[in-house]
PDB file of C-alpha atoms in Angstrom:
ATOM      1  CA  UNK A  62      14.792  -9.398   1.762  1.00 85.00           C
ATOM      2  CA  UNK A  63      16.977  -7.862  -0.916  1.00 93.00           C
ATOM      3  CA  UNK A  64      16.671  -4.490  -2.629  1.00 94.00           C
ATOM      4  CA  UNK A  65      15.729  -4.481  -6.289  1.00 93.00           C
ATOM      5  CA  UNK A  66      14.731  -1.988  -8.937  1.00 95.00           C
ATOM      6  CA  UNK A  67      13.033  -2.279 -12.305  1.00 95.00           C
ATOM      7  CA  UNK A  68      12.378   0.194 -15.103  1.00 94.00           C
ATOM      8  CA  UNK A  69       8.755   0.677 -16.044  1.00 94.00           C
ATOM      9  CA  UNK A  70       8.062   3.043 -18.935  1.00 91.00           C
ATOM     10  CA  UNK A  71      11.211   5.063 -18.248  1.00 92.00           C
ATOM     11  CA  UNK A  72      10.670   5.321 -14.468  1.00 94.00           C
ATOM     12  CA  UNK A  73      12.394   3.356 -11.711  1.00 97.00           C
ATOM     13  CA  UNK A  74      10.202   1.260  -9.423  1.00 97.00           C
ATOM     14  CA  UNK A  75      12.159   0.040  -6.417  1.00 98.00           C
ATOM     15  CA  UNK A  76      11.305  -2.462  -3.748  1.00 97.00           C
ATOM     16  CA  UNK A  77      12.274  -5.502  -1.715  1.00 98.00           C
ATOM     17  CA  UNK A  78      12.266  -9.120  -2.876  1.00 97.00           C
ATOM     18  CA  UNK A  79      12.435 -12.471  -1.125  1.00 96.00           C
ATOM     19  CA  UNK A  80      12.267 -16.012  -2.516  1.00 92.00           C
ATOM     20  CA  UNK A  81      13.057 -17.920  -5.698  1.00 92.00           C
ATOM     21  CA  UNK A  82      12.565 -15.813  -8.805  1.00 91.00           C
ATOM     22  CA  UNK A  83      11.180 -18.745 -10.763  1.00 93.00           C
ATOM     23  CA  UNK A  84       8.080 -18.868  -8.553  1.00 96.00           C
ATOM     24  CA  UNK A  85       4.851 -16.900  -9.073  1.00 96.00           C
ATOM     25  CA  UNK A  86       4.712 -13.393  -7.628  1.00 97.00           C
ATOM     26  CA  UNK A  87       3.046 -12.454  -4.351  1.00 98.00           C
ATOM     27  CA  UNK A  88       2.974  -8.680  -4.762  1.00 98.00           C
ATOM     28  CA  UNK A  89       2.884  -6.520  -1.615  1.00 98.00           C
ATOM     29  CA  UNK A  90       1.453  -3.003  -1.961  1.00 98.00           C
ATOM     30  CA  UNK A  91       1.949  -0.563   0.921  1.00 98.00           C
ATOM     31  CA  UNK A  92      -0.119   2.285   2.326  1.00 96.00           C
ATOM     32  CA  UNK A  93       0.042   6.061   1.881  1.00 95.00           C
ATOM     33  CA  UNK A  94       3.413   7.535   2.962  1.00 94.00           C
ATOM     34  CA  UNK A  95       4.667   4.025   3.802  1.00 97.00           C
ATOM     35  CA  UNK A  96       6.917   1.928   1.556  1.00 97.00           C
ATOM     36  CA  UNK A  97       8.070  -1.638   0.904  1.00 98.00           C
ATOM     37  CA  UNK A  98       9.791  -1.795   4.310  1.00 97.00           C
ATOM     38  CA  UNK A  99       6.370  -1.922   5.987  1.00 98.00           C
ATOM     39  CA  UNK A 100       6.239  -5.580   4.872  1.00 98.00           C
ATOM     40  CA  UNK A 101       9.580  -6.599   6.429  1.00 97.00           C
ATOM     41  CA  UNK A 102       8.040  -7.934   9.697  1.00 97.00           C
ATOM     42  CA  UNK A 103       5.492  -9.967   7.712  1.00 98.00           C
ATOM     43  CA  UNK A 104       8.179 -11.243   5.321  1.00 97.00           C
ATOM     44  CA  UNK A 105      10.298 -12.376   8.272  1.00 96.00           C
ATOM     45  CA  UNK A 106       7.353 -14.427   9.534  1.00 97.00           C
ATOM     46  CA  UNK A 107       6.615 -15.830   6.065  1.00 97.00           C
ATOM     47  CA  UNK A 108      10.215 -16.888   5.326  1.00 95.00           C
ATOM     48  CA  UNK A 109       9.898 -20.508   6.437  1.00 93.00           C
ATOM     49  CA  UNK A 110       6.738 -20.994   4.389  1.00 95.00           C
ATOM     50  CA  UNK A 111       8.390 -19.394   1.371  1.00 94.00           C
ATOM     51  CA  UNK A 112      11.575 -21.464   1.802  1.00 93.00           C
ATOM     52  CA  UNK A 113       9.911 -24.858   2.220  1.00 93.00           C
ATOM     53  CA  UNK A 114       7.423 -24.237  -0.579  1.00 90.00           C
ATOM     54  CA  UNK A 115       4.283 -24.370   1.536  1.00 90.00           C
ATOM     55  CA  UNK A 116       3.705 -20.825   0.272  1.00 93.00           C
ATOM     56  CA  UNK A 117       4.807 -21.292  -3.354  1.00 94.00           C
ATOM     57  CA  UNK A 118       5.593 -17.688  -4.218  1.00 96.00           C
ATOM     58  CA  UNK A 119       8.332 -15.124  -4.345  1.00 96.00           C
ATOM     59  CA  UNK A 120       7.421 -12.065  -2.282  1.00 97.00           C
ATOM     60  CA  UNK A 121       7.908  -8.719  -4.031  1.00 98.00           C
ATOM     61  CA  UNK A 122       7.134  -5.579  -2.042  1.00 98.00           C
ATOM     62  CA  UNK A 123       7.210  -2.463  -4.225  1.00 98.00           C
ATOM     63  CA  UNK A 124       7.632   1.211  -3.423  1.00 97.00           C
ATOM     64  CA  UNK A 125       4.750   2.930  -5.180  1.00 97.00           C
ATOM     65  CA  UNK A 126       5.762   5.942  -7.316  1.00 96.00           C
ATOM     66  CA  UNK A 127       6.692   8.840  -5.043  1.00 95.00           C
ATOM     67  CA  UNK A 128       7.431   6.562  -2.089  1.00 96.00           C
ATOM     68  CA  UNK A 129      10.617   4.999  -0.766  1.00 95.00           C
ATOM     69  CA  UNK A 130      13.304   4.524  -3.415  1.00 96.00           C
ATOM     70  CA  UNK A 131      10.993   4.739  -6.439  1.00 97.00           C
ATOM     71  CA  UNK A 132      11.011   7.678  -8.842  1.00 96.00           C
ATOM     72  CA  UNK A 133       8.629  10.586  -8.307  1.00 95.00           C
ATOM     73  CA  UNK A 134       5.942  11.530 -10.776  1.00 92.00           C
ATOM     74  CA  UNK A 135       6.397  14.791 -12.592  1.00 87.00           C
ATOM     75  CA  UNK A 136       2.901  15.978 -11.783  1.00 87.00           C
ATOM     76  CA  UNK A 137       0.725  15.642  -8.697  1.00 88.00           C
ATOM     77  CA  UNK A 138      -0.729  12.292  -7.699  1.00 89.00           C
ATOM     78  CA  UNK A 139      -4.208  10.976  -8.387  1.00 88.00           C
ATOM     79  CA  UNK A 140      -5.183   7.921  -6.356  1.00 88.00           C
ATOM     80  CA  UNK A 141      -6.659   6.020  -9.267  1.00 91.00           C
ATOM     81  CA  UNK A 142      -3.412   6.319 -11.267  1.00 93.00           C
ATOM     82  CA  UNK A 143      -1.727   3.907  -8.856  1.00 94.00           C
ATOM     83  CA  UNK A 144      -4.135   1.240 -10.151  1.00 96.00           C
ATOM     84  CA  UNK A 145      -2.729   1.869 -13.625  1.00 96.00           C
ATOM     85  CA  UNK A 146       0.789   1.737 -12.147  1.00 96.00           C
ATOM     86  CA  UNK A 147       0.104  -1.794 -10.865  1.00 97.00           C
ATOM     87  CA  UNK A 148      -1.086  -2.806 -14.313  1.00 97.00           C
ATOM     88  CA  UNK A 149       1.992  -1.314 -15.989  1.00 97.00           C
ATOM     89  CA  UNK A 150       4.349  -2.987 -13.499  1.00 97.00           C
ATOM     90  CA  UNK A 151       2.785  -6.441 -13.788  1.00 97.00           C
ATOM     91  CA  UNK A 152       2.503  -6.342 -17.580  1.00 97.00           C
ATOM     92  CA  UNK A 153       5.934  -4.894 -18.380  1.00 96.00           C
ATOM     93  CA  UNK A 154       7.658  -7.391 -16.054  1.00 96.00           C
ATOM     94  CA  UNK A 155       5.731 -10.308 -17.606  1.00 96.00           C
ATOM     95  CA  UNK A 156       4.793 -11.678 -14.196  1.00 96.00           C
ATOM     96  CA  UNK A 157       1.624 -13.240 -15.511  1.00 96.00           C
ATOM     97  CA  UNK A 158      -1.101 -13.897 -12.941  1.00 97.00           C
ATOM     98  CA  UNK A 159      -0.091 -12.604  -9.499  1.00 98.00           C
ATOM     99  CA  UNK A 160      -1.454 -12.756  -5.985  1.00 98.00           C
ATOM    100  CA  UNK A 161      -1.555  -9.522  -4.019  1.00 98.00           C
ATOM    101  CA  UNK A 162      -1.386  -8.463  -0.400  1.00 98.00           C
ATOM    102  CA  UNK A 163      -2.220  -4.786   0.134  1.00 98.00           C
ATOM    103  CA  UNK A 164      -2.289  -2.606   3.227  1.00 98.00           C
ATOM    104  CA  UNK A 165      -4.397   0.537   3.769  1.00 97.00           C
ATOM    105  CA  UNK A 166      -4.190   2.639   0.592  1.00 97.00           C
ATOM    106  CA  UNK A 167      -2.379  -0.302  -1.001  1.00 98.00           C
ATOM    107  CA  UNK A 168      -5.365  -2.501  -0.150  1.00 98.00           C
ATOM    108  CA  UNK A 169      -7.703   0.043  -1.749  1.00 97.00           C
ATOM    109  CA  UNK A 170      -5.577   0.126  -4.897  1.00 97.00           C
ATOM    110  CA  UNK A 171      -5.337  -3.671  -4.954  1.00 98.00           C
ATOM    111  CA  UNK A 172      -9.084  -4.179  -4.530  1.00 97.00           C
ATOM    112  CA  UNK A 173      -9.814  -1.832  -7.441  1.00 97.00           C
ATOM    113  CA  UNK A 174      -7.138  -3.537  -9.532  1.00 98.00           C
ATOM    114  CA  UNK A 175      -8.578  -6.995  -8.792  1.00 98.00           C
ATOM    115  CA  UNK A 176     -12.076  -5.805  -9.684  1.00 97.00           C
ATOM    116  CA  UNK A 177     -10.848  -4.256 -12.945  1.00 97.00           C
ATOM    117  CA  UNK A 178      -8.394  -6.978 -14.035  1.00 98.00           C
ATOM    118  CA  UNK A 179      -9.618 -10.227 -12.419  1.00 97.00           C
ATOM    119  CA  UNK A 180      -7.736 -12.301 -14.995  1.00 98.00           C
ATOM    120  CA  UNK A 181      -4.435 -11.021 -13.567  1.00 98.00           C
ATOM    121  CA  UNK A 182      -5.114 -11.781  -9.886  1.00 98.00           C
ATOM    122  CA  UNK A 183      -5.104 -15.246  -8.372  1.00 96.00           C
ATOM    123  CA  UNK A 184      -5.639 -14.481  -4.673  1.00 97.00           C
ATOM    124  CA  UNK A 185      -6.133 -11.213  -2.780  1.00 98.00           C
ATOM    125  CA  UNK A 186      -5.319 -10.246   0.810  1.00 98.00           C
ATOM    126  CA  UNK A 187      -6.561  -6.842   1.974  1.00 98.00           C
ATOM    127  CA  UNK A 188      -5.227  -5.527   5.293  1.00 98.00           C
ATOM    128  CA  UNK A 189      -7.023  -2.579   6.899  1.00 97.00           C
ATOM    129  CA  UNK A 190      -8.307  -1.181   3.629  1.00 96.00           C
ATOM    130  CA  UNK A 191     -10.583  -1.816   0.635  1.00 94.00           C
ATOM    131  CA  UNK A 192     -12.436   0.070  -2.078  1.00 92.00           C
ATOM    132  CA  UNK A 193     -11.738   3.781  -1.856  1.00 90.00           C
ATOM    133  CA  UNK A 194     -12.458   6.790   0.334  1.00 89.00           C
ATOM    134  CA  UNK A 195     -15.772   8.105  -0.953  1.00 90.00           C
ATOM    135  CA  UNK A 196     -17.445  11.492  -0.967  1.00 88.00           C
ATOM    136  CA  UNK A 197     -21.042  12.577  -1.468  1.00 90.00           C
ATOM    137  CA  UNK A 198     -21.927  14.037  -4.858  1.00 89.00           C
ATOM    138  CA  UNK A 199     -22.680  17.415  -3.292  1.00 91.00           C
ATOM    139  CA  UNK A 200     -19.077  17.552  -2.016  1.00 93.00           C
ATOM    140  CA  UNK A 201     -17.623  17.488  -5.537  1.00 94.00           C
ATOM    141  CA  UNK A 202     -16.986  21.235  -5.869  1.00 96.00           C
ATOM    142  CA  UNK A 203     -15.656  21.564  -2.329  1.00 94.00           C
ATOM    143  CA  UNK A 204     -13.276  18.608  -2.841  1.00 93.00           C
ATOM    144  CA  UNK A 205     -12.053  20.043  -6.141  1.00 95.00           C
ATOM    145  CA  UNK A 206     -11.441  23.477  -4.623  1.00 95.00           C
ATOM    146  CA  UNK A 207      -9.537  22.091  -1.625  1.00 93.00           C
ATOM    147  CA  UNK A 208      -7.449  19.876  -3.885  1.00 92.00           C
ATOM    148  CA  UNK A 209      -6.460  22.686  -6.230  1.00 94.00           C
ATOM    149  CA  UNK A 210      -5.681  25.018  -3.322  1.00 93.00           C
ATOM    150  CA  UNK A 211      -3.515  22.381  -1.625  1.00 90.00           C
ATOM    151  CA  UNK A 212      -1.513  21.926  -4.819  1.00 89.00           C
ATOM    152  CA  UNK A 213      -1.042  25.678  -5.109  1.00 89.00           C
ATOM    153  CA  UNK A 214       0.066  25.913  -1.479  1.00 86.00           C
ATOM    154  CA  UNK A 215       2.582  23.126  -2.038  1.00 82.00           C
ATOM    155  CA  UNK A 216       4.047  24.916  -5.062  1.00 78.00           C
ATOM    156  CA  UNK A 217       4.414  28.111  -3.009  1.00 73.00           C
ATOM    157  CA  UNK A 218       5.857  26.540   0.131  1.00 67.00           C
ATOM    158  CA  UNK A 219       9.180  25.214  -1.127  1.00 57.00           C
ATOM    159  CA  UNK A 220      10.951  22.211   0.382  1.00 53.00           C
ATOM    160  CA  UNK A 221      11.963  21.592   3.985  1.00 50.00           C
ATOM    161  CA  UNK A 222      15.603  22.374   4.592  1.00 52.00           C
ATOM    162  CA  UNK A 223      17.613  19.213   5.036  1.00 50.00           C
ATOM    163  CA  UNK A 224      19.441  20.432   8.132  1.00 56.00           C
ATOM    164  CA  UNK A 225      16.178  20.725  10.073  1.00 72.00           C
ATOM    165  CA  UNK A 226      15.579  16.968   9.865  1.00 78.00           C
ATOM    166  CA  UNK A 227      16.880  14.133  12.014  1.00 86.00           C
ATOM    167  CA  UNK A 228      15.850  10.506  11.844  1.00 88.00           C
ATOM    168  CA  UNK A 229      14.707  10.675  15.453  1.00 90.00           C
ATOM    169  CA  UNK A 230      12.473  13.692  14.745  1.00 90.00           C
ATOM    170  CA  UNK A 231      10.938  12.029  11.701  1.00 91.00           C
ATOM    171  CA  UNK A 232      10.238   8.783  13.587  1.00 94.00           C
ATOM    172  CA  UNK A 233       8.649  10.599  16.535  1.00 94.00           C
ATOM    173  CA  UNK A 234       6.517  12.725  14.198  1.00 93.00           C
ATOM    174  CA  UNK A 235       5.285   9.616  12.375  1.00 94.00           C
ATOM    175  CA  UNK A 236       4.431   7.878  15.655  1.00 94.00           C
ATOM    176  CA  UNK A 237       2.529  10.986  16.790  1.00 93.00           C
ATOM    177  CA  UNK A 238       0.121  10.810  13.829  1.00 92.00           C
ATOM    178  CA  UNK A 239      -0.240   7.017  13.672  1.00 93.00           C
ATOM    179  CA  UNK A 240      -0.428   3.874  15.785  1.00 92.00           C
ATOM    180  CA  UNK A 241       3.072   2.780  14.759  1.00 94.00           C
ATOM    181  CA  UNK A 242       5.601   1.713  17.369  1.00 94.00           C
ATOM    182  CA  UNK A 243       8.956   3.466  17.164  1.00 95.00           C
ATOM    183  CA  UNK A 244      10.535   0.232  15.925  1.00 96.00           C
ATOM    184  CA  UNK A 245       8.082  -0.112  13.044  1.00 96.00           C
ATOM    185  CA  UNK A 246       8.111   3.620  12.274  1.00 96.00           C
ATOM    186  CA  UNK A 247      11.899   3.420  12.038  1.00 96.00           C
ATOM    187  CA  UNK A 248      11.674   0.725   9.338  1.00 95.00           C
ATOM    188  CA  UNK A 249       9.365   2.877   7.226  1.00 96.00           C
ATOM    189  CA  UNK A 250      10.986   6.260   7.848  1.00 94.00           C
ATOM    190  CA  UNK A 251      14.517   5.073   7.186  1.00 93.00           C
ATOM    191  CA  UNK A 252      13.507   3.925   3.694  1.00 95.00           C
ATOM    192  CA  UNK A 253      11.708   7.223   3.030  1.00 93.00           C
ATOM    193  CA  UNK A 254      14.863   9.214   3.811  1.00 92.00           C
ATOM    194  CA  UNK A 255      18.260   9.639   2.203  1.00 89.00           C
ATOM    195  CA  UNK A 256      20.622   9.706   5.196  1.00 84.00           C
ATOM    196  CA  UNK A 257      24.043  11.157   4.474  1.00 79.00           C
ATOM    197  CA  UNK A 258      26.955  12.046   6.705  1.00 70.00           C
ATOM    198  CA  UNK A 259      25.890  15.619   7.435  1.00 69.00           C
ATOM    199  CA  UNK A 260      22.290  15.888   6.355  1.00 79.00           C
ATOM    200  CA  UNK A 261      19.023  14.061   5.802  1.00 84.00           C
ATOM    201  CA  UNK A 262      16.702  14.624   2.856  1.00 86.00           C
ATOM    202  CA  UNK A 263      13.366  13.108   1.884  1.00 88.00           C
ATOM    203  CA  UNK A 264      13.245  10.343  -0.695  1.00 91.00           C
ATOM    204  CA  UNK A 265       9.428  10.312  -0.631  1.00 91.00           C
ATOM    205  CA  UNK A 266       7.725  13.006  -2.672  1.00 92.00           C
ATOM    206  CA  UNK A 267       6.241  15.915  -0.644  1.00 90.00           C
ATOM    207  CA  UNK A 268       3.547  16.218  -3.322  1.00 91.00           C
ATOM    208  CA  UNK A 269       1.967  13.066  -1.865  1.00 93.00           C
ATOM    209  CA  UNK A 270       0.496  15.225   0.897  1.00 90.00           C
ATOM    210  CA  UNK A 271      -1.596  17.334  -1.475  1.00 90.00           C
ATOM    211  CA  UNK A 272      -5.348  16.648  -1.381  1.00 89.00           C
ATOM    212  CA  UNK A 273      -7.094  14.618  -4.059  1.00 89.00           C
ATOM    213  CA  UNK A 274      -9.039  16.619  -6.635  1.00 91.00           C
ATOM    214  CA  UNK A 275     -11.884  14.113  -6.873  1.00 90.00           C
ATOM    215  CA  UNK A 276     -13.154  11.099  -4.967  1.00 91.00           C
ATOM    216  CA  UNK A 277     -15.357   8.169  -5.893  1.00 92.00           C
ATOM    217  CA  UNK A 278     -18.987   8.326  -4.907  1.00 92.00           C
ATOM    218  CA  UNK A 279     -20.317   5.663  -2.541  1.00 92.00           C
ATOM    219  CA  UNK A 280     -22.116   4.009  -5.460  1.00 94.00           C
ATOM    220  CA  UNK A 281     -18.855   3.793  -7.401  1.00 94.00           C
ATOM    221  CA  UNK A 282     -17.104   2.192  -4.419  1.00 94.00           C
ATOM    222  CA  UNK A 283     -19.935  -0.320  -4.055  1.00 94.00           C
ATOM    223  CA  UNK A 284     -19.638  -1.153  -7.758  1.00 95.00           C
ATOM    224  CA  UNK A 285     -15.918  -1.843  -7.273  1.00 94.00           C
ATOM    225  CA  UNK A 286     -16.447  -4.057  -4.227  1.00 95.00           C
ATOM    226  CA  UNK A 287     -19.293  -6.001  -5.833  1.00 95.00           C
ATOM    227  CA  UNK A 288     -17.135  -6.570  -8.940  1.00 96.00           C
ATOM    228  CA  UNK A 289     -14.390  -8.419  -7.043  1.00 96.00           C
ATOM    229  CA  UNK A 290     -14.500 -12.077  -8.115  1.00 96.00           C
ATOM    230  CA  UNK A 291     -11.115 -13.165  -6.745  1.00 96.00           C
ATOM    231  CA  UNK A 292     -10.953 -15.148  -3.488  1.00 96.00           C
ATOM    232  CA  UNK A 293     -10.224 -12.463  -0.911  1.00 97.00           C
ATOM    233  CA  UNK A 294      -9.042 -12.479   2.698  1.00 98.00           C
ATOM    234  CA  UNK A 295      -9.800  -9.227   4.539  1.00 98.00           C
ATOM    235  CA  UNK A 296      -7.769  -8.705   7.726  1.00 98.00           C
ATOM    236  CA  UNK A 297      -8.556  -5.904  10.165  1.00 97.00           C
ATOM    237  CA  UNK A 298      -7.100  -5.001  13.541  1.00 97.00           C
ATOM    238  CA  UNK A 299      -9.351  -4.921  16.583  1.00 96.00           C
ATOM    239  CA  UNK A 300      -7.964  -1.417  17.163  1.00 96.00           C
ATOM    240  CA  UNK A 301      -7.874  -0.505  13.483  1.00 95.00           C
ATOM    241  CA  UNK A 302      -9.937   2.054  11.594  1.00 94.00           C
ATOM    242  CA  UNK A 303     -13.620   1.770  12.677  1.00 94.00           C
ATOM    243  CA  UNK A 304     -14.892   2.777   9.230  1.00 92.00           C
ATOM    244  CA  UNK A 305     -13.390  -0.353   7.691  1.00 94.00           C
ATOM    245  CA  UNK A 306     -15.096  -2.613  10.237  1.00 93.00           C
ATOM    246  CA  UNK A 307     -18.371  -0.781   9.548  1.00 92.00           C
ATOM    247  CA  UNK A 308     -17.988  -1.254   5.785  1.00 92.00           C
ATOM    248  CA  UNK A 309     -17.496  -4.999   6.243  1.00 94.00           C
ATOM    249  CA  UNK A 310     -21.070  -5.255   7.558  1.00 93.00           C
ATOM    250  CA  UNK A 311     -22.411  -4.572   4.065  1.00 92.00           C
ATOM    251  CA  UNK A 312     -24.263  -7.427   2.359  1.00 93.00           C
ATOM    252  CA  UNK A 313     -21.539  -7.553  -0.317  1.00 94.00           C
ATOM    253  CA  UNK A 314     -19.192  -9.241   2.149  1.00 94.00           C
ATOM    254  CA  UNK A 315     -21.578 -12.137   2.794  1.00 93.00           C
ATOM    255  CA  UNK A 316     -20.405 -13.435  -0.597  1.00 92.00           C
ATOM    256  CA  UNK A 317     -18.425 -16.686  -0.269  1.00 93.00           C
ATOM    257  CA  UNK A 318     -15.391 -15.174  -1.965  1.00 95.00           C
ATOM    258  CA  UNK A 319     -14.712 -13.014   1.114  1.00 97.00           C
ATOM    259  CA  UNK A 320     -13.096 -14.338   4.274  1.00 96.00           C
ATOM    260  CA  UNK A 321     -13.099 -11.751   7.085  1.00 97.00           C
ATOM    261  CA  UNK A 322     -10.625 -11.999   9.968  1.00 97.00           C
ATOM    262  CA  UNK A 323     -10.053  -9.721  12.959  1.00 97.00           C
ATOM    263  CA  UNK A 324      -6.636  -9.892  14.663  1.00 98.00           C
ATOM    264  CA  UNK A 325      -5.253  -8.165  17.726  1.00 97.00           C
ATOM    265  CA  UNK A 326      -3.602  -4.972  16.519  1.00 96.00           C
ATOM    266  CA  UNK A 327      -4.097  -1.534  15.060  1.00 96.00           C
ATOM    267  CA  UNK A 328      -4.067  -0.121  11.546  1.00 97.00           C
ATOM    268  CA  UNK A 329      -0.586  -1.591  10.949  1.00 97.00           C
ATOM    269  CA  UNK A 330      -1.646  -4.995  12.253  1.00 97.00           C
ATOM    270  CA  UNK A 331       0.636  -6.736   9.712  1.00 98.00           C
ATOM    271  CA  UNK A 332       3.599  -5.106  11.448  1.00 97.00           C
ATOM    272  CA  UNK A 333       2.694  -5.213  15.139  1.00 94.00           C
ATOM    273  CA  UNK A 334       1.089  -8.674  14.869  1.00 97.00           C
ATOM    274  CA  UNK A 335       3.126 -10.076  11.998  1.00 97.00           C
ATOM    275  CA  UNK A 336       3.145 -13.678  13.303  1.00 97.00           C
ATOM    276  CA  UNK A 337      -0.643 -14.069  13.350  1.00 98.00           C
ATOM    277  CA  UNK A 338      -0.984 -12.192  10.074  1.00 98.00           C
ATOM    278  CA  UNK A 339       1.511 -14.560   8.439  1.00 97.00           C
ATOM    279  CA  UNK A 340      -0.300 -17.633   9.760  1.00 97.00           C
ATOM    280  CA  UNK A 341      -3.587 -16.273   8.403  1.00 97.00           C
ATOM    281  CA  UNK A 342      -2.042 -15.574   4.991  1.00 97.00           C
ATOM    282  CA  UNK A 343      -0.512 -19.067   4.719  1.00 96.00           C
ATOM    283  CA  UNK A 344      -3.769 -20.725   5.822  1.00 96.00           C
ATOM    284  CA  UNK A 345      -5.774 -18.661   3.316  1.00 96.00           C
ATOM    285  CA  UNK A 346      -3.505 -19.556   0.396  1.00 95.00           C
ATOM    286  CA  UNK A 347      -3.367 -23.229   1.324  1.00 91.00           C
ATOM    287  CA  UNK A 348      -7.138 -23.469   1.715  1.00 86.00           C
ATOM    288  CA  UNK A 349      -7.655 -21.688  -1.614  1.00 64.00           C
ATOM    289  CA  UNK A 350      -5.729 -24.213  -3.693  1.00 51.00           C
TER     290      UNK A 350
END
């Protein structure tokens, strides 16, 4: 995959690209605090299908704003704004109708985008994520308070000194709070850091760690999921997040547009079981023609 960058409304969106640029776009959207590099293992497994045309796309994995090599936002981040970011990226680049593969938060964003703009999405693959994290209505004030306080605390804390960071420390810390292997964590962390001769600084925006001010209600999430009309493959890991597996038992997912698949792996199943994930993606696209 090759690095690329585009300008969208005065901001740089970076990412990784593989395949012939004349082909339709298969857009890859990563999870929270990840970046485009989280799709490298999957891209490596998809290469033959992309090269021989059996998967007739170019693969474009973006760094969402605030992540990887993309520009930061001036203000704090609201989850739903990343849905607008997808719209702005696709429209300003004149990609036309795209297919999307999203992981975790990227899958949530992609599912909302597909529900909102079905005319722009041909096929949808959601990996270990869909809809949005919901909250009960009576949690509205508490969520708002915690979000505002977390933003205040960020503004007061200042940034981490560069000389306290090493790539090894960052990788081990990421593995400690996730199911990532060190090899896969290294792919993600290296792209989130600017590594110079004598110091290491974050590329990803520390503001990403501030709490959300508001969350969708469960009814709003159900409205999103029931509004998806695009053929959709949902992939979960057998050791992934239990809440996702529980959500997939809802009647909504008995609709013929959804194809549910469980693979061996954890939350980053597309990285630690990239070969099976790639085979499932190719089969889904070929069967959907």
